Coordinates of C-alpha atoms and ligand atoms in Angstrom, one line a residue:
X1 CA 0.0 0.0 0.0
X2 CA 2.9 2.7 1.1
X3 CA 4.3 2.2 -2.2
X4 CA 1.6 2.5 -4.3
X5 CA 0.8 6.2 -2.6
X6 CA 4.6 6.6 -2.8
X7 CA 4.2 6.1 -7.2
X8 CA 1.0 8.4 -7.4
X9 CA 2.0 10.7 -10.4
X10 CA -1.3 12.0 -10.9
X11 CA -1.4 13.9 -7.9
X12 CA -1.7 17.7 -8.4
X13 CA 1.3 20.0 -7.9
X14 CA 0.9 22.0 -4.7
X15 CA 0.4 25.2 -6.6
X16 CA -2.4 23.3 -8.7
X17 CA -0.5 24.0 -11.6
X18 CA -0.6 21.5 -14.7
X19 CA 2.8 19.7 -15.4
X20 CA 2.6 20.0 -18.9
X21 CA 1.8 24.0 -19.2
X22 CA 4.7 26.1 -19.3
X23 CA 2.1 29.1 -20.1
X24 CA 0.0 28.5 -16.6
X25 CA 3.5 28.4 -15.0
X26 CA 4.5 32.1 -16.2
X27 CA 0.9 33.2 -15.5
X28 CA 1.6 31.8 -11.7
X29 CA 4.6 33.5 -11.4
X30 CA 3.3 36.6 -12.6
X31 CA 0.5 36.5 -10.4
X32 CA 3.2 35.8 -7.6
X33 CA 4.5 39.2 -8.8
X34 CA 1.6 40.8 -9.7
X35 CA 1.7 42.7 -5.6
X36 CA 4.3 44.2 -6.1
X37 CA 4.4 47.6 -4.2
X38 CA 7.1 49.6 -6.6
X39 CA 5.1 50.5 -9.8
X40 CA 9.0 50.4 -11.5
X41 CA 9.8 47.1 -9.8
X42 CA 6.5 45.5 -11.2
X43 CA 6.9 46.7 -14.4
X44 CA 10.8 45.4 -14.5
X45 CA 9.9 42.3 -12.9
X46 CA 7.0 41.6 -15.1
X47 CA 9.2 42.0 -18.5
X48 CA 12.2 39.9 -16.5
X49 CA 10.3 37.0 -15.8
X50 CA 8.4 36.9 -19.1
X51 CA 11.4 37.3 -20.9
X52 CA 13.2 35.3 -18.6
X53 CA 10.7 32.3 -19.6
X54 CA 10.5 32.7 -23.4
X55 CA 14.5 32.9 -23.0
X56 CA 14.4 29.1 -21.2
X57 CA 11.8 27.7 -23.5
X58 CA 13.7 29.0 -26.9
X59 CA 16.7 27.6 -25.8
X60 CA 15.0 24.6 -23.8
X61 CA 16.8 25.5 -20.9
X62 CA 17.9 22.4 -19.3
X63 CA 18.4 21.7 -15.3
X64 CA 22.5 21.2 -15.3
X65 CA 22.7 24.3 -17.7
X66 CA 20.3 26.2 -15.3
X67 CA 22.6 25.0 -12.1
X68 CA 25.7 26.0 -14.5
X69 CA 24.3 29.9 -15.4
X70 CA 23.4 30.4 -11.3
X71 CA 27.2 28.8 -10.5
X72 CA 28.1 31.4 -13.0
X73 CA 26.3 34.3 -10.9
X74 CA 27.7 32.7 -7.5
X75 CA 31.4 32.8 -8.7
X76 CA 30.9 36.5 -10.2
X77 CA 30.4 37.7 -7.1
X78 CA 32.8 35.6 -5.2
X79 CA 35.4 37.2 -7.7
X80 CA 34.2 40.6 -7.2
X81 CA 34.8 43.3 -4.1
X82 CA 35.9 46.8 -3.4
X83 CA 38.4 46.4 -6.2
X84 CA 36.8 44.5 -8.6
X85 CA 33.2 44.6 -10.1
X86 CA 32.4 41.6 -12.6
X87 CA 28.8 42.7 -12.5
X88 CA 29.6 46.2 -14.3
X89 CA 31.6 43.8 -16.4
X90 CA 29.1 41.2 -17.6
X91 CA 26.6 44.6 -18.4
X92 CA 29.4 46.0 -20.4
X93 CA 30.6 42.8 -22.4
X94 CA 27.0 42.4 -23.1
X95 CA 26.4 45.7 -24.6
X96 CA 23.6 46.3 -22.3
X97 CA 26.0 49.1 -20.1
X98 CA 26.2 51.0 -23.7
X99 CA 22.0 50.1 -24.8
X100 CA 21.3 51.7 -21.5
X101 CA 23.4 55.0 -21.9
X102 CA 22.2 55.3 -25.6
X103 CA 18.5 54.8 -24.8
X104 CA 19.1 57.2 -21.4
X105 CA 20.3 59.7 -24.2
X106 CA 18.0 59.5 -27.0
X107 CA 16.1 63.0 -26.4
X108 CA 19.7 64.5 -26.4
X109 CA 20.9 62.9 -29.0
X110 CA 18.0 63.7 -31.0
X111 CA 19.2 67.9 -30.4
X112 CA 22.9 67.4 -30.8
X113 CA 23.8 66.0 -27.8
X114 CA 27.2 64.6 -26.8
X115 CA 26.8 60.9 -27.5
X116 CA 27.0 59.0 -24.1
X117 CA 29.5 55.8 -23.5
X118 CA 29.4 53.7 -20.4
X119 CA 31.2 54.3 -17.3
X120 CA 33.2 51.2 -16.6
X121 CA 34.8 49.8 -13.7
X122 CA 38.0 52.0 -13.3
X123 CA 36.1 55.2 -12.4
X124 CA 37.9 57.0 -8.9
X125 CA 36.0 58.5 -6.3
X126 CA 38.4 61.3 -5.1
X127 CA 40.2 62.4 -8.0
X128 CA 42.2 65.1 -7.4
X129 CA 41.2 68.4 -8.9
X130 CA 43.6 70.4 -10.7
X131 CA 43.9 74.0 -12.5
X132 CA 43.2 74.5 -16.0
X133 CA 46.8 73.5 -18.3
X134 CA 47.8 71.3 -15.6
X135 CA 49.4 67.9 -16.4
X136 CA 47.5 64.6 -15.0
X137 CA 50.5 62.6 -15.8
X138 CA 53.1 62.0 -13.3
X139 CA 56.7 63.5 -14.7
X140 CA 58.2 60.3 -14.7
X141 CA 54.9 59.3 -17.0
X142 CA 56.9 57.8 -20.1
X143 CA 54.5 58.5 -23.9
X144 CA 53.4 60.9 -26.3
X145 CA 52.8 64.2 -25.5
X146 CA 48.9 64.8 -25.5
X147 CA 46.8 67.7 -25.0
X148 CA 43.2 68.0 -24.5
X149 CA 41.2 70.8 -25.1
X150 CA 37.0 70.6 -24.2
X151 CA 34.5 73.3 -24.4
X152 CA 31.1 72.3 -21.7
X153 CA 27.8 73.7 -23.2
X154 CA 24.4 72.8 -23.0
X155 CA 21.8 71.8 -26.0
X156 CA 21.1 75.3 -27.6
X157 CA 25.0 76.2 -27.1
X158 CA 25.1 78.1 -24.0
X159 CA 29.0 77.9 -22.4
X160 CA 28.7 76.6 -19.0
X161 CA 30.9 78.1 -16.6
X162 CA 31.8 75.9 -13.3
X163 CA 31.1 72.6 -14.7
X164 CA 33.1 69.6 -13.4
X165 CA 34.9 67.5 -15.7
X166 CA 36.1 64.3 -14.4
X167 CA 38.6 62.8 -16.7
X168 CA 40.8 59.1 -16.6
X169 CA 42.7 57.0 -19.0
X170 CA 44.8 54.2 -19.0
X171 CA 49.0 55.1 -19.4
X172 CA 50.6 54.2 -22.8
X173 CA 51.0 50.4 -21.5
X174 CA 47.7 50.1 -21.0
X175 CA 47.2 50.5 -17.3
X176 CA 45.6 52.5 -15.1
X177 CA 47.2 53.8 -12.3
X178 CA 45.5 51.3 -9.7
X179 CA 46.4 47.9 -11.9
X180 CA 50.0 49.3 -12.3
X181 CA 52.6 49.5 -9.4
X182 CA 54.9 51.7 -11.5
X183 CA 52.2 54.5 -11.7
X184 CA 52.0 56.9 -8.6
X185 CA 48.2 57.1 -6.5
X186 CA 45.7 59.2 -9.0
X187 CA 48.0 59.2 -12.0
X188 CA 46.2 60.1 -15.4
X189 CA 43.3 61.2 -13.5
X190 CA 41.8 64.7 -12.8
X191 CA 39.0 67.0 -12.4
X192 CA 38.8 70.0 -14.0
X193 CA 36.7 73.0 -13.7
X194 CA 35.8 75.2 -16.6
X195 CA 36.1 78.8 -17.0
X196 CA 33.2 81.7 -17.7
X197 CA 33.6 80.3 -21.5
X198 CA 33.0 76.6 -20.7
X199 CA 36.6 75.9 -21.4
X200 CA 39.1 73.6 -19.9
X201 CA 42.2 72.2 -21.0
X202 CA 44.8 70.0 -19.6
X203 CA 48.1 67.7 -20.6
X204 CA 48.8 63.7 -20.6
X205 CA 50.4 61.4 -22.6
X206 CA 48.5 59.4 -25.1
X207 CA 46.8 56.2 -24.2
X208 CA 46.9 52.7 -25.5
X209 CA 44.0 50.3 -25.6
X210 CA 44.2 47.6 -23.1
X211 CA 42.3 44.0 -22.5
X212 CA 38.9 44.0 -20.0
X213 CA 39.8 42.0 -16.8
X214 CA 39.8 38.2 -18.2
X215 CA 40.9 36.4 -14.6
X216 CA 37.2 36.4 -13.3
X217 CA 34.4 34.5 -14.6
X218 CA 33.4 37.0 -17.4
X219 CA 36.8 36.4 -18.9
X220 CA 36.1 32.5 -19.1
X221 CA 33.1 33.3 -21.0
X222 CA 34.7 35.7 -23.5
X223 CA 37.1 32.9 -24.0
X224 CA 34.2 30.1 -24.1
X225 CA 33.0 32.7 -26.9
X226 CA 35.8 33.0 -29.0
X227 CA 35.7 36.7 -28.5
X228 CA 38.6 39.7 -28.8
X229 CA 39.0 41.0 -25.2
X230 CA 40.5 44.2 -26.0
X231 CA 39.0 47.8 -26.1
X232 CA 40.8 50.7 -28.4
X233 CA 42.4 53.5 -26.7
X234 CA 40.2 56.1 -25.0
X235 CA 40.1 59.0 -22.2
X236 CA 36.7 58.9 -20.2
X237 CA 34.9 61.8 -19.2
X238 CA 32.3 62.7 -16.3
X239 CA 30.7 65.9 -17.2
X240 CA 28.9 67.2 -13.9
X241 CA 27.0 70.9 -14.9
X242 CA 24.6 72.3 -12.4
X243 CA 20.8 71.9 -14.1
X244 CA 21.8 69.4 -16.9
X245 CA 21.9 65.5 -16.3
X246 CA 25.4 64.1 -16.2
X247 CA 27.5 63.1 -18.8
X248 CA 29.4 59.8 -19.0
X249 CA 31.3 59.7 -22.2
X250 CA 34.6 58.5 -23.5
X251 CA 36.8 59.5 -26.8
X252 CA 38.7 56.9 -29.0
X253 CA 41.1 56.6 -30.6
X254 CA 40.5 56.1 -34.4
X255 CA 43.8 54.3 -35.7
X256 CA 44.3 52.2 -32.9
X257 CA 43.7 48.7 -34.4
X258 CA 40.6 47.5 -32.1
X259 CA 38.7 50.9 -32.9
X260 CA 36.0 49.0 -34.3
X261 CA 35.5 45.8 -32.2
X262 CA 35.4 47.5 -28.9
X263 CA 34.8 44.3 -26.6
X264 CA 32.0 46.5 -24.5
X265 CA 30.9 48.2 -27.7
X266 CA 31.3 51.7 -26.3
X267 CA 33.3 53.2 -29.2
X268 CA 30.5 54.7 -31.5
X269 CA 29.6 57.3 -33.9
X270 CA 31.5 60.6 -33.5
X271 CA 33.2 59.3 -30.0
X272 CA 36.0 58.0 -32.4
X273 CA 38.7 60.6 -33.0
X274 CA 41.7 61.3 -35.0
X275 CA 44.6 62.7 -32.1
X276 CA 45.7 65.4 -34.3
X277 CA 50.0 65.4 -34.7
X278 CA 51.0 68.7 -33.4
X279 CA 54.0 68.3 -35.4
X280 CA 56.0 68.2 -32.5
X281 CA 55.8 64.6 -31.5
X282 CA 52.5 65.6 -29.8
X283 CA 49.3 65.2 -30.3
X284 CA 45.6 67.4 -29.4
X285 CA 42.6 66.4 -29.0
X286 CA 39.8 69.2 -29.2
X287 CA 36.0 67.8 -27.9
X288 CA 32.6 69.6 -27.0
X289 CA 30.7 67.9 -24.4
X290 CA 27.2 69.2 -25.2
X291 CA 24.6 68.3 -21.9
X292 CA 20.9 67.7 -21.6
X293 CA 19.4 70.4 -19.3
X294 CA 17.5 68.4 -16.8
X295 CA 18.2 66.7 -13.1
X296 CA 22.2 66.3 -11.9
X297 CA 22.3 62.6 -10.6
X298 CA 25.7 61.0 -10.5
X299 CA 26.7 57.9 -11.7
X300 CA 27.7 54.9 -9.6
X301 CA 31.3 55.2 -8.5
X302 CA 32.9 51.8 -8.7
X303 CA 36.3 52.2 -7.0
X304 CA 37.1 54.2 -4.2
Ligands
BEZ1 C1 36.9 51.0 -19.2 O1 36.7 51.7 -20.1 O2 37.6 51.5 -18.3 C2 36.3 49.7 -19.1 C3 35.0 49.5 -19.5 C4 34.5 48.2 -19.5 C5 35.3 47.1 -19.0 C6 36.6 47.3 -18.7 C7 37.1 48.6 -18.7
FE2 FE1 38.7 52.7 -19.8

């Protein structure tokens, strides 16, 4: 008798849900969601689940691939801590870091706005500030002379005065100053305020493109995915103006040779740049970072 009750497979699911319906499944868990308090929660959690389902059914999602994808998740954040963020790194190498910024931006763009690039992981709270025609390299910083001039305006032109301008790069080598023992604290980084015409300008050395961190597991899966792992030579810019949103941007580097297979697909459009020889040895690079007037909220810093 016990093992006949023991082989009943005709009794229902607890939930009362039919075994054979992935379609009354989603509509469960939807319901389970449907309570939500936070209108934005319920509306993200709606589309994540639905999308999430049609996602496991397309690809008929299987139990030991399932356990694999959450062993994934597990060891992402096992790798990652105050210094390292493979989170801000799986959003990046799956272009959704640089959909985001571009969809955040499309009413700018739309007027002239400054195209947007994503923020990445090597952002600095605390960089120092510095005057206008300062240098951010170190002295003993070996490369090419660079100089960068930028203009901060708003949509219809207007020069903003006392904007911030955050500004980092990676040294000719590739490194930034916190991956690189030979660099001194805060080298190739600044912030920059601009003068009653908008203006700022300051010295560094050019920058080379450099690999995305491959030791975690986001590097495993570039490598699972036959994938380049390198992004082309850049300076990023935080453009902070009282009364506009902020600005996260980079600018590339047009003849270095990964310019157009950018491994987090932030080098677009008119962010590419020729560095202009200054016949000197040097180089300039001249950029207007045009802002959308609307509400100042910072980005997420990810390194303190
Ligand atoms: C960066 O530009 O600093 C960056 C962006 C994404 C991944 C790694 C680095
Ligand atoms: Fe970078």
């Amino acid at each position: 008798m016990m093992a006949a009750a023991a082989v009943n497979t005709h009794a229902a699911a607890p939930s009362g849900l039919s075994a054979s319906d992935p379609a009354e499944l989603l509509a469960a868990v939807l319901r389970a969601n449907a309570g939500t308090p936070n209108a934005r929660l319920k509306q993200v959690m709606d589309a994540l689940i639905r999308h999430a389902h049609a996602f496991a059914l397309e690809v008929d999602l299987t139990s030991a691939e399932l356990d694999l994808g959450m062993d994934f998740l597990v060891r992402m954040g096992q790798a990652s801590g105050p210094h390292k963020n493979e989170g801000i790194l799986l959003a990046d190498i799956l272009g959704l870091a640089t959909l985001a910024q571009l969809r955040g931006a499309r009413e700018a763009l739309a007027q002239g706005g400054t195209e947007p690039a994503l923020v990445g992981p090597f952002w600095r709270a605390h960089q120092p500030v510095r005057a206008n025609g300062e240098s951010i390299a170190a002295s003993d910083t070996p490369g090419a002379p660079l100089h960068v001039r930028g203009r901060v305006c708003s949509l219809d032109g207007t020069p903003l005065a006392g904007a911030r301008v955050e500004t980092w790069q990676a040294s000719p080598q590739g490194l930034y100053e916190n991956q690189d023992p030979e660099q001194e604290d805060m080298n190739l980084r600044g912030v920059f305020l601009t003068d009653a015409e908008g203006g700022f300008h300051f010295h560094s050395v050019r920058p080379a493109g450099y690999p995305v961190p491959v030791d975690g597991p986001c590097g495993e899966l570039l490598a699972a995915q036959g994938r380049g792992i390198m992004r082309p030579a850049h300076l990023h810019f935080i453009v902070v103006a009282d009364g506009h949103k902020v600005l996260a941007t980079q600018y590339f580097d047009i003849e270095d040779p990964h310019a157009h297979e950018d491994v987090v697909f932030g080098a677009v459009g008119s962010l590419l740049r020729r560095f202009e020889p200054d016949g000197r040895g040097g180089f300039g690079l001249d950029i207007e970072l045009r802002v959308e007037p609307g509400e100042t909220r910072l980005p997420h810093c990810p390194l303190p």
